[in-house]
Amino acid sequence: MNFLQVIFRGLWRRPVRTGLTVLGIAIGIAAVVALVGMASGYEKSVVDQLDTVGIDVVVSNMQGGIMPKAFEESVREEIASMPGVGEANATLMQMLSVEDAPMMVVYGREWESFTWEQLQVVDGRMPRDARENAVVLGKLAAEVLGKKTGDKLQVEALEFDVVGIVDGKSVLENGAINMALPRFQAASGYEGRANFINIRVTDGLPPEGIESLCRDIEARHPGLRAVQAGEVVGTSQGFRMAQAMSWSTSLLALVVGVLGVMNTMLMSVFERKHEIGVLLALGWSRARIMSLILCESAVMGFLGGVVGVVLGAVTLAILEQTPFVRGFLEPDLGWTLALQAVLIAVAVGIVSGLYPAWRSSRLSPSTALQG
Amino acid sequence: MSAPAVPSGEIVYEAAGLTKEYDDGRVAALRGVDLTIGQGEFVSIVGPSGCGKTTLLNMLGLLDRPSSGKLHFRGRDLSGIGDPAAYRAREIGFIFQSFHLLPNFTVEENVQMPMFGLPGSPRERRARAVELLEAVGLGHRLDHLPVKLSGGERQRAAIARSLANRPAILLADEPTGNLDSKNSAHVMDILLRLREEHRVTLVMVTHDQELARHGTRIVRIKDGQIVSAS
Ligand SMILES: Nc1ncnc2c1ncn2[C@@H]1O[C@H](COP(=O)(O)OP(=O)(O)O)[C@@H](O)[C@H]1O
Ligand SMILES: [Mg+2]
């Protein structure tokens, strides 16, 4: 028999209690994995999208809540004329409930701008011009909405013809409804307004040049923020809020996990007072008994972590199929996150074992033997 | 019995004016015990219930500290020992009235318990446990849990366990107190045999005058004091 077997035997004394404690940690870890996986999935899909569309700088008004506030479309011409700007176009983007889908991304894209370029028609055709009452659906959006070419689609005040299905090469693009900017402005009541300016900088503009361009834009248009593609996610209000929420939820889950393990181990130390007294009489040092208790709780943390990662992965897989998430992001559970989650769980176990271990070391052997 | 009051060989324990108080002095369990125990002795300790026998044994095994008085082990002051665990691990084997086997470990695993922290691989630990259990006639019970054993078998397993760490001293607190006379005699035979084989010093608390007579010396305690040491 080795020490590890002694540890498992200790945990196996009360299989149900140990199991429930492990499950408690597992649920906490699953929450962490699911939330962080969603957040990083969202981050990845935004970066992915900007990358495939080839956007270098995004200008928006971040003072609003989750959706940036709309501003005059004419800002685009002023920005387009600035040195360093290769191309600039305006986009109106909203998250709307469309027909039966609770939340869809709808883009009004400036006609003949580069943001249309990466959309590949897989069925039907593109709109003929900026005036046609037409939408093209990303292939995921088509699936979520249950629409095909030739169907009608009600978006806010107007009814549109679905003229084509497109592949946009990224989750966010594939999950979106696309139409010409003026049509969406008309449908949503935002005439003459947009909430994003997408910029491609001139070829060969160095990073410092892009940075000073961003600062120039912000200086000229108070209230607007110009953000380089790589930093869009980190500076978005909505994302920051979601991130803060997921972290506080995770923290709460972990605190609950710690209390659960601590309670279990304290009960275990209390119940095993006599056994601990016997081990002390048999020559076990207090340090060895403390490490037994600590290892038992660390093992519970480890088991909870492994089960939690599996539960989290299952949760992400289920979430991925819900209409709410589909088309926004591909949940992202990498090995790093899995490993981090297990390490966090082991840390939870060790932290929760500290006090019970200390308590066990305070037992007087003669009293413990009597009791 | 004509064993000398003070042993002639090497002295193992030397206690002088040993007292132990509980509950802030309201209970005096030991009241000035002077006792010398020599290497290889078998000291029987007798006395009425509550007279302080267990307390004295706990002092010798450092399961508890005296309130006052001196206790030397091979000339070394035991009150100066910071971690008594190492002393117990190297020198002491305990046998209790109610066996104190760990319920969720097999008999063989119970015997391995005192060997943790001592040199030796898990394989060597197991081999020694098996050997000791065979010596007490439990070779066929290795993988049983303690609940499956009779009282006599449990105490035999506990005796095997007490020798696992090759102790110099065995401290036995009423080892036959929970056994019927037949099992009692059997356990006592084994204990006497193993004491010879392993050349251990044995300090045994007992109620039984008959069993006490097996000792090389009998120490009588009353109200926390030694009343006679034959
Ligand atoms: N932990 C303790 N707290 C208070 N009193 C104790 C404690 N341990 C023993 N005593 C008291 O000390 C006296 C001696 O106890 P003990 O050594 O167990 O007697 P014996 O083993 O001879 O029956 C008894 O009166 C007992 O009640
Ligand atoms: Mg007693």
XYZ file of C-alpha atoms and ligand atoms in Angstrom:
629
model
C 0.000 0.000 0.000
C 1.264 3.472 -0.824
C 0.225 6.912 0.366
C -2.014 7.510 -2.650
C -4.025 4.414 -1.779
C -4.403 5.672 1.776
C -5.754 8.940 0.337
C -8.295 7.219 -1.902
C -9.372 4.915 0.906
C -10.057 7.976 3.016
C -12.210 9.466 0.279
C -13.975 6.180 -0.314
C -15.112 6.008 3.318
C -18.040 8.222 2.424
C -18.522 7.699 -1.303
C -21.763 9.654 -1.557
C -20.449 12.653 0.323
C -17.198 12.631 -1.617
C -19.151 12.267 -4.852
C -21.437 15.186 -4.062
C -18.484 17.362 -3.104
C -16.691 16.478 -6.332
C -19.888 17.262 -8.222
C -20.093 20.630 -6.464
C -16.607 21.540 -7.642
C -17.364 20.102 -11.064
C -20.390 22.354 -11.515
C -18.359 25.395 -10.530
C -15.574 24.464 -12.917
C -18.082 23.681 -15.664
C -19.496 27.185 -15.241
C -16.010 28.646 -15.521
C -15.214 26.569 -18.598
C -18.518 27.397 -20.295
C -18.323 31.130 -19.595
C -14.668 31.542 -20.460
C -15.125 29.267 -23.474
C -18.000 31.449 -24.699
C -16.062 34.647 -24.104
C -12.971 33.435 -25.889
C -15.117 31.936 -28.639
C -16.728 35.326 -29.136
C -13.360 37.027 -29.144
C -12.085 34.556 -31.685
C -15.068 34.978 -33.982
C -14.781 38.762 -33.967
C -11.054 38.644 -34.702
C -11.787 36.036 -37.359
C -14.421 38.188 -38.984
C -12.317 41.355 -39.091
C -9.528 39.262 -40.500
C -11.510 37.669 -43.321
C -13.147 40.958 -44.259
C -9.749 42.614 -44.101
C -10.617 45.453 -41.758
C -7.695 47.263 -40.124
C -9.477 49.857 -37.995
C -13.034 50.036 -36.686
C -14.570 53.384 -35.763
C -17.624 53.435 -33.518
C -19.264 55.245 -30.659
C -18.691 53.046 -27.634
C -20.622 55.176 -25.177
C -23.750 53.161 -25.773
C -24.429 49.900 -24.021
C -23.890 46.670 -25.844
C -24.566 48.141 -29.286
C -22.552 51.185 -30.357
C -24.605 54.338 -30.815
C -25.460 55.456 -34.347
C -23.918 58.597 -35.820
C -24.207 60.582 -39.079
C -23.197 58.497 -42.074
C -21.402 61.549 -43.473
C -18.549 60.959 -41.010
C -17.389 58.334 -43.469
C -16.436 60.874 -46.160
C -14.434 62.923 -43.702
C -12.536 59.856 -42.544
C -12.045 58.524 -46.085
C -10.232 61.730 -47.012
C -7.686 61.418 -44.205
C -4.135 60.464 -45.153
C -3.373 56.803 -44.466
C -6.954 55.701 -45.111
C -7.157 53.412 -48.135
C -10.830 52.668 -48.074
C -13.565 53.452 -45.576
C -17.178 52.364 -45.523
C -20.129 52.747 -43.226
C -22.101 49.884 -41.700
C -25.256 49.883 -39.637
C -25.336 46.820 -37.438
C -28.058 45.827 -35.014
C -28.927 42.769 -33.008
C -32.603 42.223 -33.535
C -35.222 39.653 -32.971
C -36.166 38.602 -36.492
C -39.325 36.561 -36.974
C -38.896 33.483 -34.732
C -35.215 33.958 -33.956
C -34.633 35.712 -30.622
C -31.509 37.509 -31.712
C -29.925 37.959 -35.091
C -27.105 40.161 -36.325
C -28.344 42.376 -39.164
C -25.924 44.335 -41.321
C -26.706 47.255 -43.538
C -23.559 47.355 -45.648
C -22.597 50.310 -47.789
C -23.288 49.317 -51.349
C -20.239 48.395 -53.459
C -17.961 48.587 -50.468
C -15.313 45.961 -49.701
C -17.380 44.399 -46.910
C -19.465 42.646 -49.583
C -16.418 41.122 -51.213
C -15.824 38.150 -48.963
C -19.465 37.004 -49.171
C -19.580 34.072 -51.566
C -22.936 33.177 -53.040
C -23.718 29.521 -52.385
C -27.317 29.764 -53.559
C -29.300 32.408 -55.484
C -27.610 35.733 -56.111
C -26.502 39.030 -54.609
C -28.865 42.054 -54.522
C -28.897 43.868 -57.844
C -28.400 47.314 -56.404
C -28.777 49.381 -53.258
C -32.439 49.974 -53.925
C -33.621 46.405 -54.380
C -35.713 45.166 -51.467
C -33.405 42.187 -50.997
C -31.441 40.411 -48.293
C -28.797 37.711 -48.496
C -28.517 35.383 -45.539
C -25.371 33.896 -44.092
C -25.716 30.118 -44.327
C -26.073 29.713 -40.559
C -28.627 32.504 -40.410
C -30.609 30.781 -43.170
C -30.595 27.587 -41.116
C -31.615 29.326 -37.896
C -34.399 31.239 -39.615
C -35.434 28.277 -41.735
C -35.321 30.364 -44.932
C -34.239 29.646 -48.471
C -33.807 31.664 -51.612
C -37.129 33.021 -52.777
C -38.687 33.271 -49.289
C -39.867 36.489 -47.675
C -38.282 37.834 -44.513
C -39.714 40.492 -42.208
C -37.024 42.712 -40.693
C -38.433 45.434 -38.452
C -40.735 47.668 -40.558
C -40.088 46.111 -43.962
C -40.549 42.827 -45.732
C -37.639 41.629 -47.861
C -37.011 39.007 -50.525
C -34.357 36.477 -49.661
C -32.415 36.515 -52.917
C -29.413 34.454 -51.900
C -27.520 32.466 -49.313
C -23.863 33.339 -48.732
C -20.776 31.883 -47.140
C -18.898 34.594 -45.243
C -15.936 32.463 -44.063
C -16.439 33.323 -40.390
C -19.103 32.500 -37.826
C -20.248 36.067 -37.372
C -20.602 36.591 -41.121
C -22.403 33.300 -41.623
C -24.804 34.099 -38.822
C -25.800 37.485 -40.212
C -28.563 38.952 -42.353
C -27.105 41.306 -44.958
C -28.659 44.081 -46.979
C -27.669 47.358 -48.531
C -27.203 50.154 -46.032
C -30.071 52.391 -47.235
C -32.543 49.494 -47.063
C -31.646 48.723 -43.461
C -31.692 52.399 -42.564
C -35.219 52.538 -43.915
C -36.300 49.330 -42.188
C -34.934 50.274 -38.793
C -35.638 54.006 -38.816
C -31.997 55.050 -38.805
C -32.128 57.128 -42.002
C -28.748 58.642 -42.850
C -27.034 56.976 -39.945
C -24.521 54.209 -39.295
C -22.739 52.849 -36.236
C -19.495 51.507 -37.665
C -16.909 52.836 -40.087
C -14.642 50.064 -41.330
C -11.236 51.174 -42.552
C -8.605 49.555 -44.685
C -5.412 51.558 -44.371
C -3.156 52.293 -47.320
C -0.673 49.550 -48.219
C 2.529 49.578 -46.203
C 1.298 51.905 -43.465
C 3.447 51.004 -40.417
C 1.855 50.160 -37.049
C 2.789 53.605 -35.663
C 1.024 55.155 -38.640
C -2.134 53.173 -37.901
C -1.936 54.211 -34.293
C -1.589 57.907 -35.061
C -4.411 57.623 -37.593
C -6.622 56.261 -34.818
C -5.698 59.153 -32.544
C -6.349 61.685 -35.331
C -9.788 60.257 -35.972
C -10.679 60.395 -32.302
C -9.410 63.986 -32.044
C -11.515 65.104 -35.001
C -14.663 63.277 -33.955
C -15.194 63.556 -30.221
C -17.267 60.637 -28.939
C -15.985 58.222 -31.559
C -13.346 55.610 -30.895
C -11.002 54.256 -33.513
C -9.707 50.825 -32.599
C -7.297 48.568 -34.404
C -8.701 45.204 -35.436
C -6.727 43.226 -32.861
C -8.086 45.321 -30.002
C -11.723 45.577 -30.973
C -12.929 42.859 -28.643
C -11.012 44.057 -25.602
C -12.345 47.611 -25.904
C -15.950 46.700 -26.573
C -18.242 47.682 -23.710
C -20.496 44.709 -24.202
C -17.626 42.288 -24.223
C -16.090 43.835 -21.146
C -19.389 43.624 -19.366
C -19.883 40.004 -20.385
C -16.355 39.253 -19.294
C -16.835 40.896 -15.896
C -20.057 38.973 -15.476
C -18.496 35.676 -16.387
C -15.610 36.287 -14.019
C -17.816 37.193 -11.103
C -20.007 34.172 -11.771
C -16.911 32.001 -11.919
C -15.606 33.484 -8.706
C -18.895 32.801 -6.983
C -18.859 29.223 -8.256
C -15.341 28.784 -6.920
C -16.199 30.230 -3.515
C -19.106 27.794 -3.303
C -16.697 25.024 -4.298
C -14.209 26.000 -1.604
C -16.901 26.092 1.072
C -18.186 22.698 -0.040
C -14.805 21.001 0.131
C -13.933 22.716 3.379
C -17.165 21.557 4.946
C -16.626 18.008 3.743
C -13.057 17.875 4.971
C -13.949 19.411 8.330
C -16.655 16.817 8.795
C -14.220 14.158 7.756
C -11.565 15.354 10.212
C -14.165 15.497 12.960
C -15.474 12.019 12.190
C -11.999 10.597 11.934
C -10.728 12.150 15.134
C -10.349 8.715 16.592
C -8.604 7.366 13.513
C -6.227 10.325 13.556
C -5.480 9.593 17.213
C -4.656 6.001 16.276
C -2.351 7.114 13.461
C -0.573 9.485 15.839
C -0.104 6.619 18.305
C 1.281 4.504 15.455
C 4.013 7.080 14.895
C 2.473 9.221 12.157
C 3.700 12.789 12.372
C 1.317 15.716 12.418
C 2.833 16.805 9.120
C 1.927 13.472 7.548
C -1.631 13.689 8.836
C -1.947 17.244 7.551
C -0.660 16.196 4.170
C -3.152 13.317 4.133
C -6.019 15.771 4.665
C -4.587 18.245 2.147
C -4.039 15.535 -0.439
C -7.559 14.217 0.036
C -9.016 17.632 -0.663
C -6.603 18.233 -3.540
C -7.676 14.919 -5.079
C -11.318 15.942 -4.725
C -10.413 19.201 -6.448
C -8.645 17.332 -9.228
C -11.554 14.932 -9.773
C -13.978 17.871 -9.680
C -11.807 19.683 -12.204
C -11.723 16.786 -14.645
C -15.448 16.138 -14.347
C -16.042 19.901 -14.566
C -14.096 20.254 -17.815
C -16.134 17.422 -19.319
C -19.393 18.995 -18.089
C -18.234 22.373 -19.392
C -17.395 20.895 -22.788
C -20.827 19.262 -22.954
C -22.459 22.562 -21.951
C -20.547 24.391 -24.680
C -21.518 21.754 -27.229
C -25.172 22.157 -26.259
C -24.964 25.964 -26.248
C -23.377 25.858 -29.664
C -26.592 24.335 -31.001
C -28.953 26.920 -29.492
C -30.282 29.570 -31.888
C -29.132 32.231 -29.435
C -25.492 31.318 -29.761
C -25.383 29.952 -33.273
C -24.171 32.589 -35.641
C -22.541 34.645 -32.902
C -19.679 32.471 -31.901
C -18.114 29.075 -31.964
C -17.450 28.222 -28.303
C -13.783 27.672 -27.847
C -12.455 25.080 -25.392
C -8.739 24.627 -25.885
C -6.288 22.461 -24.016
C -4.980 25.534 -22.206
C -8.409 26.358 -20.818
C -8.991 22.724 -19.841
C -5.641 22.571 -18.076
C -6.190 25.924 -16.379
C -9.589 24.770 -15.162
C -8.169 21.587 -13.649
C -5.357 23.557 -12.007
C -7.875 26.013 -10.569
C -9.873 23.079 -9.202
C -6.800 21.537 -7.570
C -5.991 24.943 -6.053
C -9.572 25.128 -4.770
C -9.072 21.718 -3.181
C -5.796 22.661 -1.534
C -7.072 26.010 -0.255
C -10.156 24.345 1.208
C -8.042 21.674 2.856
C -5.794 24.119 4.699
C -8.074 24.871 7.606
C -9.257 21.268 8.124
C -5.630 20.106 7.935
C -4.635 22.660 10.518
C -7.514 21.516 12.727
C -6.386 17.899 12.397
C -2.906 18.856 13.495
C -4.264 20.423 16.660
C -5.800 17.169 17.923
C -4.282 15.801 21.094
C -3.561 12.111 20.518
C -4.700 10.981 23.965
C -8.047 12.792 23.726
C -8.521 11.714 20.128
C -8.011 8.096 21.176
C -10.571 8.390 23.954
C -13.200 10.054 21.764
C 8.291 -13.274 42.216
C 11.620 -11.899 43.184
C 12.394 -9.393 40.451
C 14.424 -6.465 41.743
C 12.647 -3.167 42.302
C 15.331 -1.431 40.341
C 16.444 -3.316 37.258
C 20.050 -4.265 36.834
C 20.416 -3.940 33.024
C 20.316 -0.842 30.847
C 17.666 1.610 32.014
C 14.964 2.467 29.457
C 12.567 4.643 31.428
C 13.222 6.691 34.480
C 10.308 8.676 35.893
C 10.637 10.941 38.925
C 7.755 12.769 40.604
C 5.551 12.387 37.537
C 2.179 14.124 37.890
C -0.685 14.702 35.496
C -3.599 16.978 36.158
C -6.714 17.422 34.047
C -9.331 20.158 33.980
C -7.041 22.844 35.394
C -5.970 20.781 38.372
C -9.406 19.565 39.407
C -8.507 15.994 38.445
C -5.142 14.591 39.529
C -4.643 11.443 37.434
C -1.041 10.896 38.528
C 0.373 12.195 41.791
C 4.127 11.838 41.943
C 5.090 8.592 40.248
C 8.677 7.358 40.526
C 9.368 4.412 38.264
C 12.393 2.851 36.628
C 12.075 0.290 33.844
C 15.009 -1.649 32.460
C 15.757 -3.030 29.017
C 13.948 -6.307 28.359
C 11.687 -6.099 31.404
C 8.028 -7.068 31.404
C 6.314 -4.709 33.816
C 2.702 -5.407 34.764
C 0.774 -2.407 35.981
C -2.332 -3.149 38.035
C -4.780 -1.068 39.982
C -8.475 -0.202 40.189
C -10.311 1.554 37.428
C -9.537 5.253 37.222
C -6.329 5.044 39.224
C -4.194 6.474 36.392
C -2.830 3.423 34.555
C -3.748 4.626 31.076
C -2.480 8.082 31.934
C 0.900 6.620 32.905
C 1.088 4.619 29.670
C 0.204 7.736 27.669
C 3.079 9.570 29.361
C 5.524 6.795 28.446
C 4.325 6.835 24.823
C 4.315 10.660 24.680
C 0.660 10.648 23.719
C 0.338 13.218 26.480
C 2.764 15.358 28.470
C 3.173 15.277 32.249
C 2.083 18.324 34.260
C 5.259 18.122 36.272
C 8.063 15.730 37.090
C 10.828 14.237 35.003
C 10.651 11.451 32.467
C 13.846 10.128 30.879
C 14.078 7.665 28.007
C 17.511 6.023 27.770
C 18.914 8.943 29.732
C 17.279 11.550 27.505
C 14.710 13.997 28.885
C 11.487 13.282 26.960
C 10.017 16.715 27.744
C 12.655 18.142 25.401
C 11.439 16.167 22.405
C 9.744 18.540 19.984
C 7.990 16.027 17.750
C 7.028 12.908 19.677
C 5.954 11.223 16.428
C 9.513 10.299 15.487
C 10.074 8.823 18.950
C 6.880 6.785 18.686
C 7.669 5.752 15.123
C 11.112 4.432 16.057
C 10.745 3.162 19.626
C 7.144 2.441 20.566
C 4.454 -0.070 19.729
C 0.950 0.424 21.158
C -1.670 -2.180 21.921
C -5.094 -0.993 23.101
C -7.966 -2.598 24.934
C -10.390 -1.879 22.106
C -7.907 -2.813 19.362
C -8.211 0.464 17.441
C -7.836 -1.121 14.025
C -8.709 1.272 11.203
C -12.071 0.021 9.937
C -11.670 0.836 6.260
C -8.295 -0.799 5.814
C -7.682 -4.525 5.549
C -5.911 -6.357 8.341
C -2.712 -6.428 6.314
C -2.968 -2.701 5.524
C -3.527 -1.943 9.194
C -0.261 -3.663 9.989
C 1.488 -1.555 7.351
C 0.331 1.724 8.907
C 3.196 2.185 11.403
C 5.722 1.644 8.619
C 4.863 4.790 6.667
C 7.695 7.248 6.965
C 10.177 4.494 7.825
C 12.680 3.263 5.261
C 11.362 0.502 3.018
C 9.407 0.119 -0.197
C 5.672 -0.682 -0.281
C 6.651 -4.222 -1.265
C 8.871 -4.588 1.796
C 6.136 -3.131 3.986
C 3.692 -5.689 2.704
C 6.152 -8.528 3.138
C 6.788 -7.585 6.758
C 3.064 -7.210 7.453
C 2.381 -10.670 6.027
C 5.208 -12.172 8.045
C 3.937 -10.627 11.293
C 0.351 -11.677 10.614
C 1.474 -15.232 9.950
C 3.322 -15.132 13.262
C 0.060 -14.330 15.094
C -1.849 -16.977 13.128
C -3.704 -14.620 10.805
C -2.006 -15.574 7.546
C -5.413 -16.538 6.161
C -7.042 -13.216 7.107
C -4.760 -10.757 5.323
C -7.321 -9.129 3.077
C -10.236 -9.131 5.482
C -11.597 -5.949 6.942
C -11.421 -5.762 10.747
C -15.224 -6.101 11.101
C -14.972 -9.621 9.703
C -12.667 -10.685 12.539
C -13.486 -11.936 16.023
C -12.275 -9.984 19.039
C -9.358 -12.313 19.612
C -8.337 -12.116 15.965
C -8.525 -8.341 16.045
C -6.244 -8.134 19.027
C -3.795 -10.521 17.371
C -3.795 -8.258 14.321
C -3.169 -5.290 16.629
C -0.238 -7.120 18.199
C 1.209 -7.734 14.741
C 0.745 -4.044 14.003
C 2.451 -3.004 17.249
C 5.606 -4.792 16.137
C 5.604 -3.499 12.558
C 8.024 -0.642 13.222
C 10.453 -2.925 15.153
C 9.922 -1.037 18.428
C 12.080 -1.386 21.497
C 9.078 -0.879 23.780
C 5.563 -2.298 23.695
C 2.933 -0.372 25.642
C -0.170 -2.524 26.121
C -3.255 -1.067 27.786
C -5.476 -3.901 29.032
C -4.875 -5.967 25.879
C -7.229 -8.718 27.054
C -9.813 -6.417 28.627
C -12.342 -6.959 25.856
C -11.758 -10.701 25.411
C -13.238 -13.846 26.955
C -10.916 -16.055 28.992
C -10.120 -18.469 26.148
C -9.163 -15.719 23.697
C -7.483 -13.881 26.508
C -5.153 -16.791 27.167
C -4.438 -17.222 23.455
C -3.594 -13.546 22.975
C -1.424 -13.586 26.087
C 0.506 -16.618 24.806
C 1.219 -14.833 21.530
C 2.239 -11.654 23.303
C 4.646 -13.521 25.586
C 6.133 -15.459 22.686
C 6.648 -12.394 20.512
C 8.141 -10.457 23.426
C 10.837 -13.121 23.641
C 11.357 -13.349 19.887
C 11.548 -9.624 19.307
C 13.342 -8.847 22.580
C 11.040 -5.969 23.401
C 10.487 -4.294 26.725
C 6.809 -4.748 27.623
C 4.741 -2.493 29.845
C 1.283 -3.991 30.253
C -1.679 -2.574 32.122
C -4.127 -5.211 33.290
C -7.000 -5.845 35.631
C -6.271 -9.532 35.742
C -4.040 -10.581 38.662
C -3.329 -13.902 36.953
C -2.079 -12.250 33.786
C -0.115 -9.707 35.787
C 1.916 -12.512 37.278
C 3.480 -13.172 33.850
C 5.414 -9.959 34.342
C 8.953 -9.846 35.589
C 7.652 -7.190 37.924
C 4.245 -5.938 39.107
C 3.607 -2.260 39.813
C 0.450 -1.467 41.799
C -1.144 1.927 41.441
C -3.843 3.510 43.556
C -5.178 7.062 43.244
C -2.362 8.095 40.951
C 0.425 6.795 43.123
C 2.504 3.631 43.156
C 1.597 1.690 46.266
C 3.893 -1.254 45.757
C 6.419 -2.439 43.249
C 7.242 -6.064 43.823
N -8.652 13.749 29.306
C -9.054 13.699 30.580
N -9.723 14.729 31.115
C -10.126 14.690 32.381
N -9.931 13.677 33.194
C -9.279 12.607 32.732
C -8.802 12.555 31.404
N -8.186 11.375 31.204
C -8.272 10.715 32.385
N -8.915 11.452 33.281
C -9.156 11.073 34.679
O -7.935 10.708 35.219
C -8.089 9.588 36.064
C -7.200 8.460 35.614
O -7.666 8.004 34.345
P -7.032 6.744 33.630
O -5.564 6.919 33.568
O -7.728 6.579 32.347
O -7.404 5.545 34.613
P -7.253 3.970 34.389
O -6.649 3.750 33.075
O -6.398 3.561 35.511
O -8.619 3.418 34.503
C -9.562 9.221 36.028
O -10.177 9.799 37.168
C -10.049 9.862 34.785
O -11.389 10.226 34.918
Mg -7.428 2.741 31.448
